[in-house]
mmCIF file of C-alpha atoms in Angstrom:
data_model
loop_
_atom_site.group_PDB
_atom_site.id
_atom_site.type_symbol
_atom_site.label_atom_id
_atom_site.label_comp_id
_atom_site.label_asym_id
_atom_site.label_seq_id
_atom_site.Cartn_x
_atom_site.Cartn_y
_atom_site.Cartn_z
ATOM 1 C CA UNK A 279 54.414 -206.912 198.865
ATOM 2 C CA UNK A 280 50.844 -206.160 200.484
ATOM 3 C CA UNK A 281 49.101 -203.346 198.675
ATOM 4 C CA UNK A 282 46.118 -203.743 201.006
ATOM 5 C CA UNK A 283 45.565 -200.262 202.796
ATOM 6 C CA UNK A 284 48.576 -198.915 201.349
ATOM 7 C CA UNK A 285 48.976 -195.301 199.339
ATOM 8 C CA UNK A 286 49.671 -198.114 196.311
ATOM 9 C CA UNK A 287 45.616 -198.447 195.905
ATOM 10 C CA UNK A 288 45.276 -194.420 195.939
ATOM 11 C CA UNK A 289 47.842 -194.086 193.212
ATOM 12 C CA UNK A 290 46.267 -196.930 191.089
ATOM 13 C CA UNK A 291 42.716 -195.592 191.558
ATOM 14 C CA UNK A 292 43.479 -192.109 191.050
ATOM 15 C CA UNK A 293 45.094 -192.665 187.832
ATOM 16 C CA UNK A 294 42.282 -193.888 186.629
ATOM 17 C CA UNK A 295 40.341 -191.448 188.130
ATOM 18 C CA UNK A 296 42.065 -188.153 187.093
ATOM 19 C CA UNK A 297 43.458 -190.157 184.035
ATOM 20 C CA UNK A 298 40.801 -191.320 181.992
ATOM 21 C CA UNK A 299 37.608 -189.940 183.616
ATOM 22 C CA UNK A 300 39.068 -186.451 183.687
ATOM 23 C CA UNK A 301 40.868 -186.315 181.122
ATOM 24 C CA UNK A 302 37.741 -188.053 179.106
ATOM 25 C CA UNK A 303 35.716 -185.546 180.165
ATOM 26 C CA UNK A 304 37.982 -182.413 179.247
ATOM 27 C CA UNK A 305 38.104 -184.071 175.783
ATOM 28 C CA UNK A 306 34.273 -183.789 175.806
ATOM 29 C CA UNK A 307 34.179 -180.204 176.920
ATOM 30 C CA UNK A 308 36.487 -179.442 174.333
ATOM 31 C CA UNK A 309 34.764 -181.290 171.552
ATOM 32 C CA UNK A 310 31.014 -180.389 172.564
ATOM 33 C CA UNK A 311 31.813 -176.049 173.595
ATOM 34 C CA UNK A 312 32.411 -175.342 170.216
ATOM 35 C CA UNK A 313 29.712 -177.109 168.638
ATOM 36 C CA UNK A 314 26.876 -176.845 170.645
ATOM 37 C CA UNK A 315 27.663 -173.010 170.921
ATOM 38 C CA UNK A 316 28.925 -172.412 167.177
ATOM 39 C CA UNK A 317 31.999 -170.755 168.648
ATOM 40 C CA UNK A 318 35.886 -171.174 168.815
ATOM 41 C CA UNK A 319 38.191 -172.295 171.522
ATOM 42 C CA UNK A 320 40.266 -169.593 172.228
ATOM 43 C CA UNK A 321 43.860 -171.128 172.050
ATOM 44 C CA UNK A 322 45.176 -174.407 171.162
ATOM 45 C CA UNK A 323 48.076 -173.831 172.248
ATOM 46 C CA UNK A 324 46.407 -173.039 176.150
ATOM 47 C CA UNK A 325 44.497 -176.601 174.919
ATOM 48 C CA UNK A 326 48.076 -178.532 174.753
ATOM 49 C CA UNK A 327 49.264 -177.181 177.897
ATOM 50 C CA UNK A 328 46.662 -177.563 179.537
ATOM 51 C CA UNK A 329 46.771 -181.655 178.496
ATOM 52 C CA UNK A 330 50.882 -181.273 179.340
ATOM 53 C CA UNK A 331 50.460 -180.072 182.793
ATOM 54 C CA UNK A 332 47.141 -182.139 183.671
ATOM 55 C CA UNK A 333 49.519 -185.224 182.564
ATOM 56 C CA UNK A 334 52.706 -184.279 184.272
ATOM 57 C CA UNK A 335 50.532 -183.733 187.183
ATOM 58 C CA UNK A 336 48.632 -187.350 186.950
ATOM 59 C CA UNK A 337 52.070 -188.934 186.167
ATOM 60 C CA UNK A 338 53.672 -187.203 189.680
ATOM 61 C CA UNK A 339 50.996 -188.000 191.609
ATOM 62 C CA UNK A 340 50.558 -191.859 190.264
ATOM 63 C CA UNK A 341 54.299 -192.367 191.024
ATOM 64 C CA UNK A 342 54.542 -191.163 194.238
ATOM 65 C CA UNK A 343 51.624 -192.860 195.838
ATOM 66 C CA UNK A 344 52.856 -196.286 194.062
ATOM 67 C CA UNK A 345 56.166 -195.846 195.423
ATOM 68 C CA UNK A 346 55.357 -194.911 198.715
ATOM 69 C CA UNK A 347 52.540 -197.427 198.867
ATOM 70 C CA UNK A 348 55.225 -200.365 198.209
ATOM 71 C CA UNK A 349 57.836 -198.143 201.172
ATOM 72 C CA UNK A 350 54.280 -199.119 203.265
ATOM 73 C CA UNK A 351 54.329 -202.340 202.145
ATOM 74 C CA UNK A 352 58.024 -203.586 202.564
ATOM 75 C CA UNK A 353 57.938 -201.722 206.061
ATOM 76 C CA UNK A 354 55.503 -203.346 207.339
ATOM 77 C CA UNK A 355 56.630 -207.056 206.241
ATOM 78 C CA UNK A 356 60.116 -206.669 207.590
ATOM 79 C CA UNK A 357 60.946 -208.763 209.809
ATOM 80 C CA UNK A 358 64.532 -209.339 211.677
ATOM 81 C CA UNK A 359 66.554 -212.096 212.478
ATOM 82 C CA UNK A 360 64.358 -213.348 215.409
ATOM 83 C CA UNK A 361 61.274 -212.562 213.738
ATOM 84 C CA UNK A 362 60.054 -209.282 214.792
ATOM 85 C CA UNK A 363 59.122 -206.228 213.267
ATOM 86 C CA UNK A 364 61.609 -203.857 212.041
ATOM 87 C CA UNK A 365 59.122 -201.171 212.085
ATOM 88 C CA UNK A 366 56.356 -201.793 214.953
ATOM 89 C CA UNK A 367 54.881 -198.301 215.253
ATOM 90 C CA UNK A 368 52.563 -197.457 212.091
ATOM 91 C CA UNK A 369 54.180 -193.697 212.600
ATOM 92 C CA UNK A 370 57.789 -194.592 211.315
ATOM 93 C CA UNK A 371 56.114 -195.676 207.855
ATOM 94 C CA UNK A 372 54.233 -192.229 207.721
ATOM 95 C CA UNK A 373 57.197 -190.343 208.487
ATOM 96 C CA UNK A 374 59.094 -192.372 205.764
ATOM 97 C CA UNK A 375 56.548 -191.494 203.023
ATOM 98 C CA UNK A 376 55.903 -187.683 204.012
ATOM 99 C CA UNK A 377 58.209 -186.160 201.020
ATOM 100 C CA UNK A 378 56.007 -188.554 198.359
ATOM 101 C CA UNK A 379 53.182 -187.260 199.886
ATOM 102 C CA UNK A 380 54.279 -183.698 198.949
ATOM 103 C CA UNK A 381 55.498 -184.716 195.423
ATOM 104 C CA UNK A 382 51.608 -186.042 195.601
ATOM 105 C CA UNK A 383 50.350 -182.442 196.781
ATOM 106 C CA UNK A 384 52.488 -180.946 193.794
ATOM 107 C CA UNK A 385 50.847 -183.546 191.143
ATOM 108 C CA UNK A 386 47.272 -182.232 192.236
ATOM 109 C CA UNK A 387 48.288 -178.492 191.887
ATOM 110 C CA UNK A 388 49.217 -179.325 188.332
ATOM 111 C CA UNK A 389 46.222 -181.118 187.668
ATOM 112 C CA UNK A 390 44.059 -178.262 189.363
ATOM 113 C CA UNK A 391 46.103 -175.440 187.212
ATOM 114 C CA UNK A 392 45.034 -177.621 184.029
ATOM 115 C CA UNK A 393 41.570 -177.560 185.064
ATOM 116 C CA UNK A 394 41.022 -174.122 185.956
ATOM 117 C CA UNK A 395 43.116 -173.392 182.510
ATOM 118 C CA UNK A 396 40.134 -175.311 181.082
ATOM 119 C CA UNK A 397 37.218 -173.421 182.795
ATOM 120 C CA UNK A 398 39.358 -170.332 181.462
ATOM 121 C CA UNK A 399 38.908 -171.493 178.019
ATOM 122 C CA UNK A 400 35.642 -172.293 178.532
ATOM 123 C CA UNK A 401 34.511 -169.056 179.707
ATOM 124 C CA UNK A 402 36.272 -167.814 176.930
ATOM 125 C CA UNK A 403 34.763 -169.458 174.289
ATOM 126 C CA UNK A 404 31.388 -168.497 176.052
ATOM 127 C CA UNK A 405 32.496 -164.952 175.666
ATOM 128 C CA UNK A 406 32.733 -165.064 171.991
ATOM 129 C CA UNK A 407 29.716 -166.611 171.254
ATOM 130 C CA UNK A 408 27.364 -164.014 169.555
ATOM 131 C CA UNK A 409 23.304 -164.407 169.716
ATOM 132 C CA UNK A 410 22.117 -165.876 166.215
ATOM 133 C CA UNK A 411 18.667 -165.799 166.494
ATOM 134 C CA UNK A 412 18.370 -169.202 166.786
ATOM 135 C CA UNK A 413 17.113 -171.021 169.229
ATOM 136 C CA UNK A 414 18.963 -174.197 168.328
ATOM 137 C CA UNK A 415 21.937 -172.817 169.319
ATOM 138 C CA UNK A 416 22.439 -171.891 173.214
ATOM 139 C CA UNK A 417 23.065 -168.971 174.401
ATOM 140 C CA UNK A 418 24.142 -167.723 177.690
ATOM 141 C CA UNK A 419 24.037 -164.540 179.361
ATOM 142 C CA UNK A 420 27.489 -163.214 179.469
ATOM 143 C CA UNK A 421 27.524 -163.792 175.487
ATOM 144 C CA UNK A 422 28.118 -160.584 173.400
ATOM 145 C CA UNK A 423 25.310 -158.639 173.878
ATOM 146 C CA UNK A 424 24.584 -155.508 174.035
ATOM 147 C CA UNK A 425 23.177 -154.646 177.466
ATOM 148 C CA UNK A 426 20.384 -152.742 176.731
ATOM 149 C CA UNK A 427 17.217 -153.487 177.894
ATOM 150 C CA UNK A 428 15.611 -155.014 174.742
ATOM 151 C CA UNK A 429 18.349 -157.283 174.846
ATOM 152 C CA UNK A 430 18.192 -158.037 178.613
ATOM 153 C CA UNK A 431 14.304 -159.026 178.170
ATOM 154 C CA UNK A 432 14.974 -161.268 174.972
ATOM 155 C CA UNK A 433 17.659 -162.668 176.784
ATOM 156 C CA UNK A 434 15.555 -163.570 179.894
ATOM 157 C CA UNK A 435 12.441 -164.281 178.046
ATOM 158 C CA UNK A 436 14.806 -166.870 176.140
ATOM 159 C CA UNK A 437 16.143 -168.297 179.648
ATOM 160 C CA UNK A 438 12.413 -168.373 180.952
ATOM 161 C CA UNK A 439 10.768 -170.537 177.978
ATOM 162 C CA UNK A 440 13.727 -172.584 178.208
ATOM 163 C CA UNK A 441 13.015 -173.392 182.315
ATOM 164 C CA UNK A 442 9.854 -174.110 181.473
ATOM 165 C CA UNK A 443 9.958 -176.441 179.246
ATOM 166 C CA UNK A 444 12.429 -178.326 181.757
ATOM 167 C CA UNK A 445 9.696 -177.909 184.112
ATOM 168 C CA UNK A 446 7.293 -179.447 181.956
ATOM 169 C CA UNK A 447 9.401 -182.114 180.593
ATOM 170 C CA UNK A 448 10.219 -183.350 184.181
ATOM 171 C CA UNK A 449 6.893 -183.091 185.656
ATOM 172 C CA UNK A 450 5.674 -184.956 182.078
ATOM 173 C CA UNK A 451 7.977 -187.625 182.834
ATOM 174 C CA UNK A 452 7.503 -187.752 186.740
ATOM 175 C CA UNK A 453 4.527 -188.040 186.874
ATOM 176 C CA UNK A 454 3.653 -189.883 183.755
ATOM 177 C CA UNK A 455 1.413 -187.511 182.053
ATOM 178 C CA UNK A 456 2.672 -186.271 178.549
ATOM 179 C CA UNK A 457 1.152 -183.431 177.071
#
């Protein structure tokens, strides 16, 4: 069957897409969060399902596109007995393939849940981190902190020295001066 310029190529590249680059980078996030921050995911058990769901999702929306994209493709090449098209207007393949398309929509909700269970988990573990002292170890605002104004100004000062030494480091580097 002809693939070309059917749903076929958006299934194939979006489960590579969503598959591996996604689900690569959610692996990172998960790896780096606690390290870099010294701090704890908050449930592994939100991890897994969050991995089940992105996956169901990826696997719905993969199979759907690939079916309907060979529907396209076998529509398109049918011919009848005298050699014309079965299906001449472009529309009656559209309107064949409009339930995969929803079983499509319903693959990218699940993968969006998974993701926003990530950002949740994220947040999270950016909640729990406490301030060490150390300024190997980032810290963000919304960290446990208590809001007074001492530890507003560290906090600030902190972010400031930090911007600045981005600013430096890029203009170094821009411009090709180094300090």
């Amino acid at each position: 069957f002809p693939s070309h310029d059917t749903a076929w190529v958006i299934g194939h590249v979006h489960s590579g897409a969503l598959g591996w680059n996604g689900f690569m980078t959610f692996g990172m996030i998960y790896y780096l969060v606690p390290k870099l921050w010294k701090t704890k995911l908050y449930s592994n058990k939100l991890l897994e399902n969050h991995f089940w769901i992105g996956l169901v999702g990826i696997v719905l929306y993969y199979l759907s596109m690939v079916v309907a994209g060979i529907t396209q493709g076998l529509m398109w090449r049918a011919v009848d007995d005298k050699g014309k098209l079965v299906y001449p207007d472009f529309v009656e393949t559209v309107t064949q393939i409009v339930p995969l398309y929803w079983v499509r929509a319903l693959g990218g909700l699940l993968f969006i849940i998974g993701f926003v269970m990530m950002c949740l988990m994220v947040a999270t573990a950016f909640a729990l981190t406490t301030y060490t002292g150390n300024p190997e170890v980032p810290y963000l605002i919304f960290g446990n902190v208590n809001w007074n104004s001492q530890a507003l100004a560290g906090v600030q000062l902190q972010i400031t020295n930090q911007a600045t030494g981005y600013v430096t480091t890029i203009t170094t580097n821009e411009f090709g001066y180094w300090q």
